[in-house]
Amino acid sequence: MNTLPSLWTESADGQLGIWMSALAGIAAALAVALAMTVYFRLGYRTWRDVVRHGLAVLAALALLAFAAYDMRHAALAYLGLNPSKPAVEFEIRMPRETLAAVTADTQIELHTDRNQTLALVNGVSDLTDGRALLRGAVALNHRTADRMLVVNLPGKGTFEFRLRLPAEPHRTEQFGPWHLADRIASPLAGAVAPQDDYTIRYRVL
């Protein structure tokens, strides 16, 4: 699949954000310089002038600080180093014998229409109903509503779970409801348990 157009678009969007932030920073710097020039060129100043001009300078400095922060935020996002990007913490219930196949070769990936990202597996624990719980987390690096979590267990099959989230999800304290697997592919006919044995729930961090 050709990814050059999407990569070019992503790069162009990032550069545009940096240039817009840079222009905002220049405008803020000019505002500060203008306010300071007007203030110091006044020959006669009453206490009201001092208060009024002082507030103007503070407002200009606040604008400059915000522009600097915005430019840094845009630059880090363009470089893929933005720590404020959300992540999804998930829990997947499967039959205990299926999750017994979790090894170093097990891969959990988040597939979107823009990229693929490896998830971090946090552990497996047994449940009282004969199933086990697989916990993990994955970063949401792009704004898109097309997200599929793919769990590949060697010898057991591939399990796909669609994340029902908007392109820009809000952070949530509690896990959402359980959802059934959207697709199960088994290497052996009849080797996969019924679909309702495979469920996922998640929250946005």
Short mmCIF file of N, CA and C in Angstrom, two decimals, residues 46-205:
data_model
loop_
_atom_site.label_atom_id
_atom_site.label_comp_id
_atom_site.label_asym_id
_atom_site.label_seq_id
_atom_site.Cartn_x
_atom_site.Cartn_y
_atom_site.Cartn_z
N THR A 46 0.72 59.47 35.32
CA THR A 46 0.01 59.44 36.60
C THR A 46 -0.07 57.99 37.08
N TRP A 47 -0.56 57.80 38.26
CA TRP A 47 -0.67 56.43 38.76
C TRP A 47 -1.64 55.61 37.92
N ARG A 48 -2.64 56.29 37.33
CA ARG A 48 -3.56 55.58 36.45
C ARG A 48 -2.85 55.12 35.18
N ASP A 49 -1.96 55.96 34.66
CA ASP A 49 -1.18 55.57 33.49
C ASP A 49 -0.31 54.36 33.79
N VAL A 50 0.31 54.40 34.97
CA VAL A 50 1.18 53.29 35.36
C VAL A 50 0.39 51.98 35.45
N VAL A 51 -0.81 52.05 36.08
CA VAL A 51 -1.63 50.85 36.22
C VAL A 51 -2.09 50.36 34.85
N ARG A 52 -2.57 51.31 34.02
CA ARG A 52 -3.09 50.92 32.72
C ARG A 52 -2.01 50.31 31.83
N HIS A 53 -0.85 50.97 31.78
CA HIS A 53 0.23 50.46 30.95
C HIS A 53 0.84 49.18 31.53
N GLY A 54 0.85 49.09 32.86
CA GLY A 54 1.34 47.87 33.48
C GLY A 54 0.48 46.67 33.12
N LEU A 55 -0.85 46.87 33.14
CA LEU A 55 -1.75 45.79 32.75
C LEU A 55 -1.57 45.42 31.29
N ALA A 56 -1.32 46.40 30.45
CA ALA A 56 -1.11 46.14 29.03
C ALA A 56 0.16 45.31 28.83
N VAL A 57 1.22 45.67 29.57
CA VAL A 57 2.47 44.92 29.45
C VAL A 57 2.29 43.49 29.94
N LEU A 58 1.55 43.32 31.07
CA LEU A 58 1.30 41.97 31.58
C LEU A 58 0.51 41.13 30.58
N ALA A 59 -0.49 41.76 29.95
CA ALA A 59 -1.27 41.04 28.95
C ALA A 59 -0.40 40.62 27.76
N ALA A 60 0.50 41.53 27.35
CA ALA A 60 1.39 41.22 26.23
C ALA A 60 2.36 40.10 26.60
N LEU A 61 2.88 40.13 27.82
CA LEU A 61 3.78 39.07 28.27
C LEU A 61 3.06 37.73 28.35
N ALA A 62 1.80 37.75 28.81
CA ALA A 62 1.03 36.51 28.87
C ALA A 62 0.81 35.96 27.46
N LEU A 63 0.53 36.85 26.51
CA LEU A 63 0.36 36.43 25.13
C LEU A 63 1.65 35.82 24.57
N LEU A 64 2.78 36.44 24.91
CA LEU A 64 4.07 35.92 24.45
C LEU A 64 4.35 34.54 25.04
N ALA A 65 4.05 34.37 26.32
CA ALA A 65 4.28 33.07 26.96
C ALA A 65 3.39 31.99 26.35
N PHE A 66 2.13 32.35 26.06
CA PHE A 66 1.23 31.38 25.45
C PHE A 66 1.71 31.00 24.06
N ALA A 67 2.18 32.01 23.29
CA ALA A 67 2.66 31.72 21.94
C ALA A 67 3.88 30.80 21.98
N ALA A 68 4.77 31.03 22.96
CA ALA A 68 5.95 30.18 23.08
C ALA A 68 5.55 28.75 23.44
N TYR A 69 4.60 28.62 24.35
CA TYR A 69 4.13 27.28 24.72
C TYR A 69 3.46 26.59 23.53
N ASP A 70 2.65 27.34 22.77
CA ASP A 70 1.96 26.76 21.63
C ASP A 70 2.95 26.31 20.56
N MET A 71 4.01 27.10 20.35
CA MET A 71 5.00 26.74 19.34
C MET A 71 5.76 25.48 19.77
N ARG A 72 6.09 25.38 21.05
CA ARG A 72 6.78 24.18 21.55
C ARG A 72 5.87 22.96 21.40
N HIS A 73 4.59 23.13 21.73
CA HIS A 73 3.64 22.03 21.63
C HIS A 73 3.53 21.54 20.18
N ALA A 74 3.46 22.51 19.23
CA ALA A 74 3.35 22.14 17.83
C ALA A 74 4.62 21.45 17.33
N ALA A 75 5.77 21.93 17.78
CA ALA A 75 7.03 21.33 17.33
C ALA A 75 7.18 19.91 17.86
N LEU A 76 6.82 19.68 19.13
CA LEU A 76 6.92 18.34 19.70
C LEU A 76 5.95 17.38 19.01
N ALA A 77 4.73 17.88 18.71
CA ALA A 77 3.76 17.04 18.02
C ALA A 77 4.26 16.65 16.63
N TYR A 78 4.90 17.61 15.96
CA TYR A 78 5.43 17.33 14.61
C TYR A 78 6.53 16.27 14.67
N LEU A 79 7.31 16.28 15.74
CA LEU A 79 8.39 15.32 15.90
C LEU A 79 7.93 13.99 16.50
N GLY A 80 6.64 13.92 16.86
CA GLY A 80 6.13 12.70 17.47
C GLY A 80 6.52 12.54 18.92
N LEU A 81 6.85 13.66 19.60
CA LEU A 81 7.31 13.60 21.00
C LEU A 81 6.33 14.23 21.97
N ASN A 82 5.09 14.42 21.54
CA ASN A 82 4.11 15.11 22.37
C ASN A 82 3.58 14.19 23.46
N PRO A 83 3.89 14.47 24.74
CA PRO A 83 3.47 13.57 25.81
C PRO A 83 1.99 13.68 26.13
N SER A 84 1.29 14.67 25.55
CA SER A 84 -0.12 14.86 25.88
C SER A 84 -1.04 14.01 25.03
N LYS A 85 -0.51 13.23 24.11
CA LYS A 85 -1.36 12.37 23.28
C LYS A 85 -2.06 11.34 24.16
N PRO A 86 -3.33 11.09 23.88
CA PRO A 86 -4.05 10.12 24.72
C PRO A 86 -3.61 8.69 24.42
N ALA A 87 -4.01 7.80 25.29
CA ALA A 87 -3.75 6.38 25.12
C ALA A 87 -4.98 5.61 25.55
N VAL A 88 -5.10 4.39 25.07
CA VAL A 88 -6.21 3.52 25.44
C VAL A 88 -5.69 2.40 26.33
N GLU A 89 -6.29 2.26 27.49
CA GLU A 89 -6.03 1.10 28.35
C GLU A 89 -7.15 0.10 28.12
N PHE A 90 -6.80 -1.14 27.83
CA PHE A 90 -7.83 -2.13 27.49
C PHE A 90 -7.71 -3.38 28.35
N GLU A 91 -8.84 -4.09 28.44
CA GLU A 91 -8.91 -5.40 29.08
C GLU A 91 -9.68 -6.33 28.14
N ILE A 92 -9.09 -7.49 27.86
CA ILE A 92 -9.69 -8.45 26.94
C ILE A 92 -9.92 -9.76 27.68
N ARG A 93 -11.18 -10.24 27.64
CA ARG A 93 -11.51 -11.53 28.25
C ARG A 93 -11.50 -12.62 27.17
N MET A 94 -10.80 -13.71 27.46
CA MET A 94 -10.71 -14.85 26.56
C MET A 94 -10.71 -16.13 27.38
N PRO A 95 -10.98 -17.27 26.75
CA PRO A 95 -10.84 -18.55 27.46
C PRO A 95 -9.43 -18.71 28.01
N ARG A 96 -9.32 -19.28 29.16
CA ARG A 96 -8.03 -19.41 29.84
C ARG A 96 -7.01 -20.15 29.00
N GLU A 97 -7.45 -21.19 28.30
CA GLU A 97 -6.50 -21.96 27.49
C GLU A 97 -6.00 -21.16 26.30
N THR A 98 -6.78 -20.20 25.84
CA THR A 98 -6.34 -19.36 24.73
C THR A 98 -5.24 -18.42 25.17
N LEU A 99 -5.45 -17.77 26.31
CA LEU A 99 -4.45 -16.82 26.79
C LEU A 99 -3.22 -17.52 27.35
N ALA A 100 -3.31 -18.85 27.56
CA ALA A 100 -2.11 -19.59 27.98
C ALA A 100 -1.07 -19.58 26.87
N ALA A 101 -1.50 -19.21 25.66
CA ALA A 101 -0.58 -19.17 24.52
C ALA A 101 0.18 -17.86 24.43
N VAL A 102 -0.04 -16.95 25.37
CA VAL A 102 0.66 -15.66 25.34
C VAL A 102 2.15 -15.89 25.59
N THR A 103 2.97 -15.52 24.62
CA THR A 103 4.42 -15.66 24.72
C THR A 103 5.08 -14.38 24.23
N ALA A 104 6.39 -14.45 24.11
CA ALA A 104 7.12 -13.29 23.60
C ALA A 104 6.77 -13.02 22.14
N ASP A 105 6.23 -14.02 21.44
CA ASP A 105 5.86 -13.85 20.04
C ASP A 105 4.47 -13.25 19.87
N THR A 106 3.74 -13.12 20.96
CA THR A 106 2.40 -12.54 20.89
C THR A 106 2.49 -11.06 20.54
N GLN A 107 1.66 -10.63 19.60
CA GLN A 107 1.65 -9.24 19.18
C GLN A 107 0.24 -8.68 19.29
N ILE A 108 0.16 -7.49 19.88
CA ILE A 108 -1.09 -6.74 19.90
C ILE A 108 -0.81 -5.41 19.24
N GLU A 109 -1.56 -5.10 18.20
CA GLU A 109 -1.32 -3.89 17.43
C GLU A 109 -2.61 -3.10 17.28
N LEU A 110 -2.45 -1.79 17.24
CA LEU A 110 -3.56 -0.91 16.91
C LEU A 110 -3.42 -0.53 15.44
N HIS A 111 -4.39 -0.95 14.63
CA HIS A 111 -4.40 -0.63 13.21
C HIS A 111 -5.37 0.52 12.94
N THR A 112 -4.90 1.54 12.27
CA THR A 112 -5.76 2.65 11.84
C THR A 112 -5.57 2.85 10.35
N ASP A 113 -6.32 3.82 9.79
CA ASP A 113 -6.16 4.13 8.38
C ASP A 113 -4.91 4.96 8.12
N ARG A 114 -4.13 5.26 9.19
CA ARG A 114 -2.93 6.08 9.02
C ARG A 114 -1.66 5.40 9.51
N ASN A 115 -1.78 4.46 10.43
CA ASN A 115 -0.55 3.82 10.94
C ASN A 115 -0.89 2.54 11.69
N GLN A 116 0.16 1.87 12.15
CA GLN A 116 0.04 0.71 13.02
C GLN A 116 0.95 0.93 14.22
N THR A 117 0.44 0.67 15.43
CA THR A 117 1.19 0.91 16.66
C THR A 117 1.16 -0.33 17.54
N LEU A 118 2.32 -0.75 18.03
CA LEU A 118 2.39 -1.88 18.95
C LEU A 118 1.84 -1.48 20.32
N ALA A 119 1.07 -2.37 20.91
CA ALA A 119 0.53 -2.14 22.25
C ALA A 119 1.45 -2.74 23.30
N LEU A 120 1.37 -2.22 24.50
CA LEU A 120 2.14 -2.72 25.63
C LEU A 120 1.26 -3.66 26.43
N VAL A 121 1.71 -4.90 26.63
CA VAL A 121 0.97 -5.89 27.41
C VAL A 121 1.36 -5.73 28.88
N ASN A 122 0.34 -5.53 29.72
CA ASN A 122 0.60 -5.29 31.14
C ASN A 122 0.45 -6.54 32.00
N GLY A 123 -0.12 -7.60 31.46
CA GLY A 123 -0.22 -8.83 32.25
C GLY A 123 -1.48 -9.61 31.96
N VAL A 124 -1.54 -10.82 32.49
CA VAL A 124 -2.68 -11.72 32.33
C VAL A 124 -3.07 -12.23 33.71
N SER A 125 -4.38 -12.27 34.00
CA SER A 125 -4.86 -12.79 35.28
C SER A 125 -6.07 -13.69 35.03
N ASP A 126 -6.26 -14.68 35.90
CA ASP A 126 -7.36 -15.62 35.76
C ASP A 126 -8.64 -15.05 36.36
N LEU A 127 -9.76 -15.38 35.74
CA LEU A 127 -11.08 -15.02 36.25
C LEU A 127 -11.77 -16.27 36.79
N THR A 128 -12.87 -16.07 37.51
CA THR A 128 -13.54 -17.20 38.16
C THR A 128 -14.46 -17.97 37.22
N ASP A 129 -14.71 -17.45 36.01
CA ASP A 129 -15.65 -18.09 35.10
C ASP A 129 -14.95 -18.95 34.05
N GLY A 130 -13.68 -19.27 34.26
CA GLY A 130 -12.96 -20.10 33.31
C GLY A 130 -12.25 -19.31 32.23
N ARG A 131 -12.38 -18.01 32.28
CA ARG A 131 -11.67 -17.18 31.32
C ARG A 131 -10.50 -16.48 32.00
N ALA A 132 -9.74 -15.79 31.19
CA ALA A 132 -8.60 -15.01 31.70
C ALA A 132 -8.70 -13.60 31.14
N LEU A 133 -7.98 -12.69 31.79
CA LEU A 133 -8.05 -11.28 31.44
C LEU A 133 -6.67 -10.81 30.98
N LEU A 134 -6.63 -10.29 29.78
CA LEU A 134 -5.40 -9.73 29.21
C LEU A 134 -5.48 -8.21 29.29
N ARG A 135 -4.49 -7.60 29.93
CA ARG A 135 -4.49 -6.14 30.10
C ARG A 135 -3.36 -5.52 29.30
N GLY A 136 -3.60 -4.32 28.80
CA GLY A 136 -2.56 -3.63 28.03
C GLY A 136 -2.95 -2.19 27.76
N ALA A 137 -2.10 -1.51 27.02
CA ALA A 137 -2.34 -0.11 26.67
C ALA A 137 -1.65 0.19 25.35
N VAL A 138 -2.19 1.18 24.64
CA VAL A 138 -1.62 1.59 23.36
C VAL A 138 -1.87 3.07 23.16
N ALA A 139 -0.89 3.76 22.59
CA ALA A 139 -1.00 5.19 22.35
C ALA A 139 -1.87 5.46 21.12
N LEU A 140 -2.61 6.58 21.17
CA LEU A 140 -3.39 7.04 20.02
C LEU A 140 -2.61 8.17 19.38
N ASN A 141 -1.88 7.86 18.34
CA ASN A 141 -0.96 8.83 17.75
C ASN A 141 -1.60 9.71 16.68
N HIS A 142 -2.78 9.33 16.21
CA HIS A 142 -3.40 10.08 15.12
C HIS A 142 -4.87 10.30 15.39
N ARG A 143 -5.38 11.37 14.83
CA ARG A 143 -6.80 11.68 14.93
C ARG A 143 -7.55 10.92 13.84
N THR A 144 -8.23 9.88 14.22
CA THR A 144 -9.00 9.07 13.29
C THR A 144 -9.98 8.23 14.09
N ALA A 145 -11.13 7.97 13.50
CA ALA A 145 -12.12 7.11 14.15
C ALA A 145 -12.01 5.68 13.67
N ASP A 146 -11.08 5.41 12.77
CA ASP A 146 -10.88 4.07 12.23
C ASP A 146 -9.77 3.38 13.01
N ARG A 147 -10.14 2.67 14.08
CA ARG A 147 -9.16 2.03 14.96
C ARG A 147 -9.58 0.58 15.22
N MET A 148 -8.66 -0.33 14.98
CA MET A 148 -8.90 -1.75 15.21
C MET A 148 -7.75 -2.33 16.03
N LEU A 149 -8.07 -2.92 17.17
CA LEU A 149 -7.06 -3.59 17.99
C LEU A 149 -6.97 -5.04 17.56
N VAL A 150 -5.79 -5.46 17.12
CA VAL A 150 -5.59 -6.80 16.57
C VAL A 150 -4.69 -7.59 17.51
N VAL A 151 -5.21 -8.70 18.03
CA VAL A 151 -4.46 -9.58 18.93
C VAL A 151 -4.10 -10.84 18.16
N ASN A 152 -2.81 -11.08 18.00
CA ASN A 152 -2.32 -12.24 17.25
C ASN A 152 -1.66 -13.22 18.22
N LEU A 153 -2.33 -14.35 18.45
CA LEU A 153 -1.80 -15.39 19.34
C LEU A 153 -1.35 -16.56 18.47
N PRO A 154 -0.03 -16.80 18.37
CA PRO A 154 0.48 -17.88 17.51
C PRO A 154 -0.16 -19.22 17.85
N GLY A 155 -0.68 -19.88 16.82
CA GLY A 155 -1.30 -21.19 17.01
C GLY A 155 -2.73 -21.15 17.48
N LYS A 156 -3.23 -19.98 17.90
CA LYS A 156 -4.59 -19.86 18.42
C LYS A 156 -5.49 -19.04 17.51
N GLY A 157 -4.91 -18.09 16.82
CA GLY A 157 -5.74 -17.28 15.92
C GLY A 157 -5.47 -15.79 16.07
N THR A 158 -6.21 -15.03 15.29
CA THR A 158 -6.14 -13.57 15.31
C THR A 158 -7.51 -13.03 15.69
N PHE A 159 -7.52 -12.11 16.64
CA PHE A 159 -8.76 -11.57 17.19
C PHE A 159 -8.77 -10.07 16.99
N GLU A 160 -9.84 -9.54 16.38
CA GLU A 160 -9.92 -8.12 16.05
C GLU A 160 -11.06 -7.47 16.83
N PHE A 161 -10.73 -6.35 17.44
CA PHE A 161 -11.70 -5.61 18.24
C PHE A 161 -11.70 -4.15 17.75
N ARG A 162 -12.85 -3.69 17.28
CA ARG A 162 -12.94 -2.30 16.85
C ARG A 162 -13.14 -1.40 18.06
N LEU A 163 -12.32 -0.34 18.14
CA LEU A 163 -12.45 0.62 19.23
C LEU A 163 -13.48 1.67 18.82
N ARG A 164 -14.56 1.70 19.54
CA ARG A 164 -15.66 2.61 19.21
C ARG A 164 -15.42 3.96 19.88
N LEU A 165 -14.50 4.70 19.28
CA LEU A 165 -14.09 5.99 19.82
C LEU A 165 -14.14 7.05 18.73
N PRO A 166 -14.41 8.31 19.08
CA PRO A 166 -14.34 9.38 18.09
C PRO A 166 -12.90 9.67 17.72
N ALA A 167 -12.72 10.50 16.70
CA ALA A 167 -11.37 10.82 16.24
C ALA A 167 -10.55 11.50 17.34
N GLU A 168 -11.20 12.32 18.16
CA GLU A 168 -10.54 12.99 19.28
C GLU A 168 -11.26 12.61 20.56
N PRO A 169 -10.96 11.45 21.13
CA PRO A 169 -11.69 10.98 22.31
C PRO A 169 -11.32 11.76 23.57
N HIS A 170 -12.29 11.86 24.46
CA HIS A 170 -12.05 12.48 25.76
C HIS A 170 -11.58 11.42 26.76
N ARG A 171 -10.78 11.85 27.71
CA ARG A 171 -10.28 10.93 28.73
C ARG A 171 -11.43 10.50 29.66
N THR A 172 -11.40 9.25 30.07
CA THR A 172 -12.46 8.68 30.90
C THR A 172 -11.85 8.01 32.12
N GLU A 173 -12.53 8.14 33.25
CA GLU A 173 -12.06 7.53 34.49
C GLU A 173 -12.40 6.05 34.56
N GLN A 174 -13.57 5.69 34.05
CA GLN A 174 -14.04 4.31 34.16
C GLN A 174 -13.95 3.59 32.81
N PHE A 175 -13.85 2.27 32.87
CA PHE A 175 -13.90 1.47 31.66
C PHE A 175 -15.31 1.51 31.08
N GLY A 176 -15.38 1.44 29.77
CA GLY A 176 -16.67 1.38 29.09
C GLY A 176 -17.26 -0.02 29.15
N PRO A 177 -18.39 -0.22 28.46
CA PRO A 177 -19.03 -1.55 28.48
C PRO A 177 -18.21 -2.57 27.69
N TRP A 178 -18.50 -3.84 27.93
CA TRP A 178 -17.83 -4.91 27.19
C TRP A 178 -18.40 -5.00 25.78
N HIS A 179 -17.53 -5.23 24.80
CA HIS A 179 -17.94 -5.41 23.41
C HIS A 179 -17.41 -6.75 22.90
N LEU A 180 -18.19 -7.39 22.02
CA LEU A 180 -17.76 -8.65 21.42
C LEU A 180 -16.66 -8.40 20.39
N ALA A 181 -15.89 -9.45 20.14
CA ALA A 181 -14.89 -9.37 19.08
C ALA A 181 -15.59 -9.14 17.74
N ASP A 182 -14.99 -8.32 16.90
CA ASP A 182 -15.57 -8.03 15.60
C ASP A 182 -15.19 -9.08 14.56
N ARG A 183 -14.06 -9.73 14.75
CA ARG A 183 -13.64 -10.76 13.81
C ARG A 183 -12.68 -11.72 14.50
N ILE A 184 -12.85 -13.02 14.23
CA ILE A 184 -11.96 -14.05 14.77
C ILE A 184 -11.49 -14.92 13.61
N ALA A 185 -10.20 -15.02 13.46
CA ALA A 185 -9.63 -15.89 12.42
C ALA A 185 -8.80 -16.96 13.09
N SER A 186 -9.14 -18.23 12.86
CA SER A 186 -8.44 -19.35 13.49
C SER A 186 -7.63 -20.10 12.46
N PRO A 187 -6.42 -20.56 12.83
CA PRO A 187 -5.63 -21.36 11.91
C PRO A 187 -6.17 -22.77 11.72
N LEU A 188 -7.04 -23.19 12.66
CA LEU A 188 -7.62 -24.54 12.59
C LEU A 188 -9.14 -24.45 12.66
N ALA A 189 -9.82 -25.11 11.80
CA ALA A 189 -11.28 -25.10 11.79
C ALA A 189 -11.82 -25.67 13.10
N GLY A 190 -12.74 -24.94 13.70
CA GLY A 190 -13.37 -25.41 14.93
C GLY A 190 -12.53 -25.24 16.16
N ALA A 191 -11.37 -24.61 16.05
CA ALA A 191 -10.48 -24.48 17.21
C ALA A 191 -10.78 -23.25 18.05
N VAL A 192 -11.61 -22.36 17.55
CA VAL A 192 -11.90 -21.12 18.27
C VAL A 192 -13.25 -21.24 18.96
N ALA A 193 -13.30 -20.78 20.20
CA ALA A 193 -14.54 -20.82 20.97
C ALA A 193 -15.56 -19.84 20.41
N PRO A 194 -16.83 -19.92 20.85
CA PRO A 194 -17.85 -18.98 20.36
C PRO A 194 -17.41 -17.52 20.55
N GLN A 195 -17.95 -16.66 19.68
CA GLN A 195 -17.50 -15.27 19.66
C GLN A 195 -17.76 -14.56 20.98
N ASP A 196 -18.83 -14.91 21.69
CA ASP A 196 -19.13 -14.19 22.93
C ASP A 196 -18.15 -14.55 24.05
N ASP A 197 -17.23 -15.48 23.80
CA ASP A 197 -16.17 -15.76 24.77
C ASP A 197 -15.03 -14.75 24.68
N TYR A 198 -15.07 -13.87 23.68
CA TYR A 198 -14.01 -12.90 23.45
C TYR A 198 -14.58 -11.50 23.49
N THR A 199 -14.30 -10.79 24.56
CA THR A 199 -14.87 -9.45 24.74
C THR A 199 -13.77 -8.47 25.17
N ILE A 200 -14.04 -7.19 24.94
CA ILE A 200 -13.08 -6.14 25.27
C ILE A 200 -13.81 -4.96 25.90
N ARG A 201 -13.12 -4.32 26.80
CA ARG A 201 -13.56 -3.02 27.30
C ARG A 201 -12.33 -2.13 27.43
N TYR A 202 -12.54 -0.83 27.45
CA TYR A 202 -11.38 0.07 27.44
C TYR A 202 -11.77 1.45 27.98
N ARG A 203 -10.75 2.21 28.25
CA ARG A 203 -10.93 3.61 28.65
C ARG A 203 -9.79 4.42 28.07
N VAL A 204 -9.99 5.72 27.96
CA VAL A 204 -9.00 6.63 27.39
C VAL A 204 -8.25 7.32 28.52
N LEU A 205 -6.93 7.24 28.49
CA LEU A 205 -6.09 7.85 29.53
C LEU A 205 -5.61 9.22 29.07
#
